[in-house]
Amino acid sequence: MSTSTKALNRLGWWDRVSPASKDPITGVTEAFLADTNPHKINLGVGAYRDDEGKPVVLQCVRNAEAKIAGCDFINVGRESNATAVGSKLVEESVKLAYGKDANVVKEGTLAGLQALSGTGACRLFAEFQRRFHPESPIYFPDPTWPNHPNIWRDAQVPVRTFQYYHPVSKGLNFAALMDDIKNAPDASFFLLHPCAHNPTGVDPTAEQWREISYQFKVKSHFPFFDVAYQGFASGDLDMDAQAIRIFLEDGHLIGCAQSFAKNMGLYGHRVGCLSVLCADAKQAVAVKSQLQQIARAMYSNPPIHGLLLVSTILSDPETKALWVKEVKVMANRIQQMRSTLRESLEKLASPLNWEHITKQVGMFCFSGLTADQVDRLVREFHIYLTRDGRMSMAGVTTSNVSYLANAIHEVTRYN
């Protein structure tokens, strides 16, 4: 083959590659950052911000940093020590989800593994599902976090949806949800948000979770919980885990992806945990070995620094107590902004009902704004959010809430 032919072949390798579509959430942030208007507001970001709209480094994280500052990273980074720290993370993480006194924690029936935040935990489980239940679909609530379908599709798992949100009431479509659970093929996988549902902020009540759990037993469905916002729904870490514990009490085997990106403000550290509840300790050993093999091929081992931070916070009683208080502070600020925004809209004599702003919980409000109304907010008021109307309440502050309410009123007043 001549030199010119080789050069031509090299040039042609990626000719058929076209630009990928932008992620709807990261695209919002990119547009916000490019905007020079001084009144701009970013309601797309899914991470906590303080009342000045700035990212927060929690005091518990600062304290954990101080505790590990003198750590010998060369020594800690050795495989045996890193494994021990990772095991500590898993041990403390599953207590948060299943309860510190849960028998499954003591009996060794949980197969757990440190993961690259919640996204990585979901991806690990998706691959695990594909290997051992390749024909079984996974059902997502409609709507769900936009990355959920991407993760399972890339693992070549069949993807389905079940009805969840009621656009008229802006609440839970519980009857339709139950019908879809009943009508799904037996032994299907379902992804559930145990609290602070993303993007709607709509959660089932405890009684509704019990009904869902019962129907899962009837149909032999497998519940996989994505725990991205524990603490942000109620401000109480145990209360926000009640759905998982209801399923646990009812005897389900459970999968759980946990992330510390939001409730510890450690988004860039990518610290998470995947746990799978098994029938017995022997099965847990087998499942964990398979998860480790999958992780080995994907990324081998996660980085150590974030692992040390989270392990320190969860295992040190004083630091953990501080974290619990700070989670409550974050949740309270978001709840206060919900109340203030609703009150501001009502004072403007808005023709619309805004009760859903305070009925929904967690970081996100599914506003009910149409795509055209969102486009007007961006174009005329420099307020950025996803076109489905999802607003991150963490982006609402004391200084911008009045401007936001007036802008929303302006784009909705004649509808």
PDB file of N, CA and C in Angstrom, residues 254-321:
ATOM      1  N   ILE A 254     -32.956  -6.242  47.094  1.00  0.00           N
ATOM      2  CA  ILE A 254     -32.936  -4.840  46.688  1.00  0.00           C
ATOM      3  C   ILE A 254     -31.589  -4.492  46.069  1.00  0.00           C
ATOM      4  N   GLY A 255     -31.597  -3.581  45.097  1.00  0.00           N
ATOM      5  CA  GLY A 255     -30.384  -2.955  44.604  1.00  0.00           C
ATOM      6  C   GLY A 255     -30.417  -1.482  44.964  1.00  0.00           C
ATOM      7  N   CYS A 256     -29.254  -0.896  45.206  1.00  0.00           N
ATOM      8  CA  CYS A 256     -29.223   0.487  45.663  1.00  0.00           C
ATOM      9  C   CYS A 256     -27.965   1.193  45.156  1.00  0.00           C
ATOM     10  N   ALA A 257     -28.158   2.304  44.441  1.00  0.00           N
ATOM     11  CA  ALA A 257     -27.052   3.168  44.015  1.00  0.00           C
ATOM     12  C   ALA A 257     -27.074   4.411  44.883  1.00  0.00           C
ATOM     13  N   GLN A 258     -25.967   4.699  45.544  1.00  0.00           N
ATOM     14  CA  GLN A 258     -25.886   5.871  46.414  1.00  0.00           C
ATOM     15  C   GLN A 258     -24.833   6.837  45.900  1.00  0.00           C
ATOM     16  N   SER A 259     -25.135   8.123  46.026  1.00  0.00           N
ATOM     17  CA  SER A 259     -24.206   9.169  45.627  1.00  0.00           C
ATOM     18  C   SER A 259     -24.012  10.149  46.765  1.00  0.00           C
ATOM     19  N   PHE A 260     -22.778  10.626  46.915  1.00  0.00           N
ATOM     20  CA  PHE A 260     -22.474  11.659  47.902  1.00  0.00           C
ATOM     21  C   PHE A 260     -22.112  12.974  47.208  1.00  0.00           C
ATOM     22  N   ALA A 261     -22.446  13.061  45.926  1.00  0.00           N
ATOM     23  CA  ALA A 261     -22.138  14.257  45.153  1.00  0.00           C
ATOM     24  C   ALA A 261     -22.924  15.460  45.663  1.00  0.00           C
ATOM     25  N   LYS A 262     -24.202  15.254  45.972  1.00  0.00           N
ATOM     26  CA  LYS A 262     -25.075  16.373  46.317  1.00  0.00           C
ATOM     27  C   LYS A 262     -25.121  16.614  47.825  1.00  0.00           C
ATOM     28  N   ASN A 263     -25.371  15.555  48.604  1.00  0.00           N
ATOM     29  CA  ASN A 263     -25.579  15.794  50.034  1.00  0.00           C
ATOM     30  C   ASN A 263     -24.291  15.993  50.833  1.00  0.00           C
ATOM     31  N   MET A 264     -23.137  15.824  50.184  1.00  0.00           N
ATOM     32  CA  MET A 264     -21.869  16.214  50.811  1.00  0.00           C
ATOM     33  C   MET A 264     -21.146  17.286  50.003  1.00  0.00           C
ATOM     34  N   GLY A 265     -21.756  17.718  48.902  1.00  0.00           N
ATOM     35  CA  GLY A 265     -21.127  18.732  48.072  1.00  0.00           C
ATOM     36  C   GLY A 265     -19.831  18.269  47.445  1.00  0.00           C
ATOM     37  N   LEU A 266     -19.764  16.995  47.068  1.00  0.00           N
ATOM     38  CA  LEU A 266     -18.521  16.406  46.545  1.00  0.00           C
ATOM     39  C   LEU A 266     -18.683  15.951  45.097  1.00  0.00           C
ATOM     40  N   TYR A 267     -19.385  16.756  44.300  1.00  0.00           N
ATOM     41  CA  TYR A 267     -19.704  16.361  42.935  1.00  0.00           C
ATOM     42  C   TYR A 267     -18.461  15.949  42.149  1.00  0.00           C
ATOM     43  N   GLY A 268     -17.392  16.735  42.246  1.00  0.00           N
ATOM     44  CA  GLY A 268     -16.203  16.454  41.451  1.00  0.00           C
ATOM     45  C   GLY A 268     -15.374  15.285  41.939  1.00  0.00           C
ATOM     46  N   HIS A 269     -15.687  14.760  43.128  1.00  0.00           N
ATOM     47  CA  HIS A 269     -14.901  13.651  43.671  1.00  0.00           C
ATOM     48  C   HIS A 269     -15.439  12.280  43.250  1.00  0.00           C
ATOM     49  N   ARG A 270     -16.672  12.228  42.772  1.00  0.00           N
ATOM     50  CA  ARG A 270     -17.268  10.998  42.232  1.00  0.00           C
ATOM     51  C   ARG A 270     -17.201   9.847  43.230  1.00  0.00           C
ATOM     52  N   VAL A 271     -17.822  10.044  44.377  1.00  0.00           N
ATOM     53  CA  VAL A 271     -17.851   9.003  45.404  1.00  0.00           C
ATOM     54  C   VAL A 271     -19.275   8.449  45.515  1.00  0.00           C
ATOM     55  N   GLY A 272     -19.387   7.149  45.359  1.00  0.00           N
ATOM     56  CA  GLY A 272     -20.688   6.503  45.472  1.00  0.00           C
ATOM     57  C   GLY A 272     -20.540   5.066  45.923  1.00  0.00           C
ATOM     58  N   CYS A 273     -21.676   4.399  46.019  1.00  0.00           N
ATOM     59  CA  CYS A 273     -21.691   3.006  46.470  1.00  0.00           C
ATOM     60  C   CYS A 273     -22.804   2.261  45.761  1.00  0.00           C
ATOM     61  N   LEU A 274     -22.504   1.068  45.307  1.00  0.00           N
ATOM     62  CA  LEU A 274     -23.520   0.152  44.792  1.00  0.00           C
ATOM     63  C   LEU A 274     -23.655  -1.001  45.761  1.00  0.00           C
ATOM     64  N   SER A 275     -24.880  -1.297  46.175  1.00  0.00           N
ATOM     65  CA  SER A 275     -25.114  -2.459  47.031  1.00  0.00           C
ATOM     66  C   SER A 275     -26.265  -3.285  46.476  1.00  0.00           C
ATOM     67  N   VAL A 276     -26.133  -4.585  46.611  1.00  0.00           N
ATOM     68  CA  VAL A 276     -27.168  -5.523  46.164  1.00  0.00           C
ATOM     69  C   VAL A 276     -27.457  -6.472  47.327  1.00  0.00           C
ATOM     70  N   LEU A 277     -28.691  -6.480  47.784  1.00  0.00           N
ATOM     71  CA  LEU A 277     -29.094  -7.360  48.872  1.00  0.00           C
ATOM     72  C   LEU A 277     -29.351  -8.760  48.313  1.00  0.00           C
ATOM     73  N   CYS A 278     -28.721  -9.761  48.938  1.00  0.00           N
ATOM     74  CA  CYS A 278     -28.786 -11.138  48.444  1.00  0.00           C
ATOM     75  C   CYS A 278     -29.512 -12.044  49.437  1.00  0.00           C
ATOM     76  N   ALA A 279     -29.779 -13.265  49.012  1.00  0.00           N
ATOM     77  CA  ALA A 279     -30.540 -14.195  49.838  1.00  0.00           C
ATOM     78  C   ALA A 279     -29.758 -14.659  51.059  1.00  0.00           C
ATOM     79  N   ASP A 280     -28.435 -14.774  50.921  1.00  0.00           N
ATOM     80  CA  ASP A 280     -27.599 -15.206  52.041  1.00  0.00           C
ATOM     81  C   ASP A 280     -26.165 -14.712  51.806  1.00  0.00           C
ATOM     82  N   ALA A 281     -25.301 -14.956  52.785  1.00  0.00           N
ATOM     83  CA  ALA A 281     -23.922 -14.468  52.723  1.00  0.00           C
ATOM     84  C   ALA A 281     -23.146 -15.102  51.575  1.00  0.00           C
ATOM     85  N   LYS A 282     -23.399 -16.373  51.298  1.00  0.00           N
ATOM     86  CA  LYS A 282     -22.701 -17.054  50.210  1.00  0.00           C
ATOM     87  C   LYS A 282     -23.025 -16.411  48.865  1.00  0.00           C
ATOM     88  N   GLN A 283     -24.307 -16.104  48.678  1.00  0.00           N
ATOM     89  CA  GLN A 283     -24.714 -15.448  47.437  1.00  0.00           C
ATOM     90  C   GLN A 283     -24.106 -14.049  47.338  1.00  0.00           C
ATOM     91  N   ALA A 284     -24.004 -13.359  48.465  1.00  0.00           N
ATOM     92  CA  ALA A 284     -23.417 -12.018  48.482  1.00  0.00           C
ATOM     93  C   ALA A 284     -21.963 -12.041  48.031  1.00  0.00           C
ATOM     94  N   VAL A 285     -21.225 -13.056  48.444  1.00  0.00           N
ATOM     95  CA  VAL A 285     -19.823 -13.194  48.034  1.00  0.00           C
ATOM     96  C   VAL A 285     -19.735 -13.375  46.519  1.00  0.00           C
ATOM     97  N   ALA A 286     -20.619 -14.201  45.965  1.00  0.00           N
ATOM     98  CA  ALA A 286     -20.604 -14.438  44.521  1.00  0.00           C
ATOM     99  C   ALA A 286     -20.969 -13.170  43.746  1.00  0.00           C
ATOM    100  N   VAL A 287     -22.001 -12.479  44.207  1.00  0.00           N
ATOM    101  CA  VAL A 287     -22.435 -11.258  43.523  1.00  0.00           C
ATOM    102  C   VAL A 287     -21.340 -10.194  43.580  1.00  0.00           C
ATOM    103  N   LYS A 288     -20.730 -10.031  44.737  1.00  0.00           N
ATOM    104  CA  LYS A 288     -19.671  -9.030  44.863  1.00  0.00           C
ATOM    105  C   LYS A 288     -18.500  -9.338  43.933  1.00  0.00           C
ATOM    106  N   SER A 289     -18.158 -10.611  43.803  1.00  0.00           N
ATOM    107  CA  SER A 289     -17.046 -10.976  42.926  1.00  0.00           C
ATOM    108  C   SER A 289     -17.352 -10.607  41.476  1.00  0.00           C
ATOM    109  N   GLN A 290     -18.608 -10.767  41.066  1.00  0.00           N
ATOM    110  CA  GLN A 290     -18.999 -10.401  39.700  1.00  0.00           C
ATOM    111  C   GLN A 290     -18.977  -8.885  39.513  1.00  0.00           C
ATOM    112  N   LEU A 291     -19.434  -8.143  40.506  1.00  0.00           N
ATOM    113  CA  LEU A 291     -19.406  -6.686  40.425  1.00  0.00           C
ATOM    114  C   LEU A 291     -17.965  -6.182  40.357  1.00  0.00           C
ATOM    115  N   GLN A 292     -17.088  -6.801  41.130  1.00  0.00           N
ATOM    116  CA  GLN A 292     -15.670  -6.416  41.101  1.00  0.00           C
ATOM    117  C   GLN A 292     -15.056  -6.676  39.728  1.00  0.00           C
ATOM    118  N   GLN A 293     -15.442  -7.781  39.113  1.00  0.00           N
ATOM    119  CA  GLN A 293     -14.915  -8.104  37.787  1.00  0.00           C
ATOM    120  C   GLN A 293     -15.392  -7.084  36.751  1.00  0.00           C
ATOM    121  N   ILE A 294     -16.649  -6.673  36.851  1.00  0.00           N
ATOM    122  CA  ILE A 294     -17.183  -5.664  35.924  1.00  0.00           C
ATOM    123  C   ILE A 294     -16.455  -4.337  36.118  1.00  0.00           C
ATOM    124  N   ALA A 295     -16.292  -3.936  37.380  1.00  0.00           N
ATOM    125  CA  ALA A 295     -15.614  -2.670  37.671  1.00  0.00           C
ATOM    126  C   ALA A 295     -14.168  -2.696  37.186  1.00  0.00           C
ATOM    127  N   ARG A 296     -13.542  -3.838  37.322  1.00  0.00           N
ATOM    128  CA  ARG A 296     -12.146  -3.990  36.904  1.00  0.00           C
ATOM    129  C   ARG A 296     -11.983  -3.667  35.426  1.00  0.00           C
ATOM    130  N   ALA A 297     -12.915  -4.117  34.610  1.00  0.00           N
ATOM    131  CA  ALA A 297     -12.830  -3.881  33.170  1.00  0.00           C
ATOM    132  C   ALA A 297     -13.211  -2.451  32.789  1.00  0.00           C
ATOM    133  N   MET A 298     -14.020  -1.810  33.630  1.00  0.00           N
ATOM    134  CA  MET A 298     -14.476  -0.450  33.322  1.00  0.00           C
ATOM    135  C   MET A 298     -13.458   0.617  33.733  1.00  0.00           C
ATOM    136  N   TYR A 299     -13.039   0.578  34.993  1.00  0.00           N
ATOM    137  CA  TYR A 299     -12.166   1.649  35.499  1.00  0.00           C
ATOM    138  C   TYR A 299     -11.164   1.159  36.534  1.00  0.00           C
ATOM    139  N   SER A 300     -11.100  -0.117  36.759  1.00  0.00           N
ATOM    140  CA  SER A 300     -10.196  -0.744  37.705  1.00  0.00           C
ATOM    141  C   SER A 300     -10.513  -0.333  39.136  1.00  0.00           C
ATOM    142  N   ASN A 301      -9.979   0.815  39.591  1.00  0.00           N
ATOM    143  CA  ASN A 301     -10.222   1.270  40.959  1.00  0.00           C
ATOM    144  C   ASN A 301     -10.545   2.760  40.967  1.00  0.00           C
ATOM    145  N   PRO A 302     -11.447   3.196  41.849  1.00  0.00           N
ATOM    146  CA  PRO A 302     -11.750   4.624  41.945  1.00  0.00           C
ATOM    147  C   PRO A 302     -10.616   5.379  42.630  1.00  0.00           C
ATOM    148  N   PRO A 303     -10.576   6.723  42.495  1.00  0.00           N
ATOM    149  CA  PRO A 303      -9.548   7.518  43.180  1.00  0.00           C
ATOM    150  C   PRO A 303      -9.752   7.504  44.690  1.00  0.00           C
ATOM    151  N   ILE A 304      -8.676   7.786  45.422  1.00  0.00           N
ATOM    152  CA  ILE A 304      -8.662   7.566  46.866  1.00  0.00           C
ATOM    153  C   ILE A 304      -9.098   8.775  47.691  1.00  0.00           C
ATOM    154  N   HIS A 305      -8.893  10.005  47.178  1.00  0.00           N
ATOM    155  CA  HIS A 305      -9.086  11.168  48.044  1.00  0.00           C
ATOM    156  C   HIS A 305     -10.547  11.331  48.479  1.00  0.00           C
ATOM    157  N   GLY A 306     -11.464  11.307  47.530  1.00  0.00           N
ATOM    158  CA  GLY A 306     -12.880  11.426  47.878  1.00  0.00           C
ATOM    159  C   GLY A 306     -13.331  10.287  48.762  1.00  0.00           C
ATOM    160  N   LEU A 307     -12.802   9.117  48.498  1.00  0.00           N
ATOM    161  CA  LEU A 307     -13.103   7.938  49.319  1.00  0.00           C
ATOM    162  C   LEU A 307     -12.727   8.193  50.779  1.00  0.00           C
ATOM    163  N   LEU A 308     -11.546   8.775  51.008  1.00  0.00           N
ATOM    164  CA  LEU A 308     -11.109   9.076  52.369  1.00  0.00           C
ATOM    165  C   LEU A 308     -12.006  10.119  53.024  1.00  0.00           C
ATOM    166  N   LEU A 309     -12.413  11.131  52.250  1.00  0.00           N
ATOM    167  CA  LEU A 309     -13.282  12.171  52.803  1.00  0.00           C
ATOM    168  C   LEU A 309     -14.603  11.585  53.286  1.00  0.00           C
ATOM    169  N   VAL A 310     -15.280  10.827  52.417  1.00  0.00           N
ATOM    170  CA  VAL A 310     -16.593  10.283  52.775  1.00  0.00           C
ATOM    171  C   VAL A 310     -16.473   9.261  53.892  1.00  0.00           C
ATOM    172  N   SER A 311     -15.465   8.404  53.826  1.00  0.00           N
ATOM    173  CA  SER A 311     -15.272   7.407  54.884  1.00  0.00           C
ATOM    174  C   SER A 311     -15.037   8.072  56.228  1.00  0.00           C
ATOM    175  N   THR A 312     -14.269   9.164  56.226  1.00  0.00           N
ATOM    176  CA  THR A 312     -13.998   9.890  57.472  1.00  0.00           C
ATOM    177  C   THR A 312     -15.265  10.513  58.025  1.00  0.00           C
ATOM    178  N   ILE A 313     -16.050  11.147  57.154  1.00  0.00           N
ATOM    179  CA  ILE A 313     -17.288  11.794  57.600  1.00  0.00           C
ATOM    180  C   ILE A 313     -18.264  10.773  58.172  1.00  0.00           C
ATOM    181  N   LEU A 314     -18.408   9.638  57.522  1.00  0.00           N
ATOM    182  CA  LEU A 314     -19.402   8.653  57.947  1.00  0.00           C
ATOM    183  C   LEU A 314     -18.965   7.841  59.162  1.00  0.00           C
ATOM    184  N   SER A 315     -17.676   7.667  59.333  1.00  0.00           N
ATOM    185  CA  SER A 315     -17.213   6.788  60.417  1.00  0.00           C
ATOM    186  C   SER A 315     -16.818   7.540  61.687  1.00  0.00           C
ATOM    187  N   ASP A 316     -16.601   8.851  61.597  1.00  0.00           N
ATOM    188  CA  ASP A 316     -16.250   9.642  62.782  1.00  0.00           C
ATOM    189  C   ASP A 316     -17.530  10.246  63.360  1.00  0.00           C
ATOM    190  N   PRO A 317     -17.954   9.866  64.573  1.00  0.00           N
ATOM    191  CA  PRO A 317     -19.245  10.313  65.116  1.00  0.00           C
ATOM    192  C   PRO A 317     -19.417  11.827  65.134  1.00  0.00           C
ATOM    193  N   GLU A 318     -18.383  12.549  65.523  1.00  0.00           N
ATOM    194  CA  GLU A 318     -18.493  14.011  65.615  1.00  0.00           C
ATOM    195  C   GLU A 318     -18.662  14.643  64.233  1.00  0.00           C
ATOM    196  N   THR A 319     -17.874  14.172  63.279  1.00  0.00           N
ATOM    197  CA  THR A 319     -17.949  14.720  61.923  1.00  0.00           C
ATOM    198  C   THR A 319     -19.263  14.345  61.259  1.00  0.00           C
ATOM    199  N   LYS A 320     -19.727  13.135  61.506  1.00  0.00           N
ATOM    200  CA  LYS A 320     -21.007  12.710  60.936  1.00  0.00           C
ATOM    201  C   LYS A 320     -22.156  13.527  61.522  1.00  0.00           C
ATOM    202  N   ALA A 321     -22.125  13.796  62.809  1.00  0.00           N
ATOM    203  CA  ALA A 321     -23.179  14.597  63.441  1.00  0.00           C
ATOM    204  C   ALA A 321     -23.232  15.994  62.825  1.00  0.00           C
TER     205      ALA A 321
END
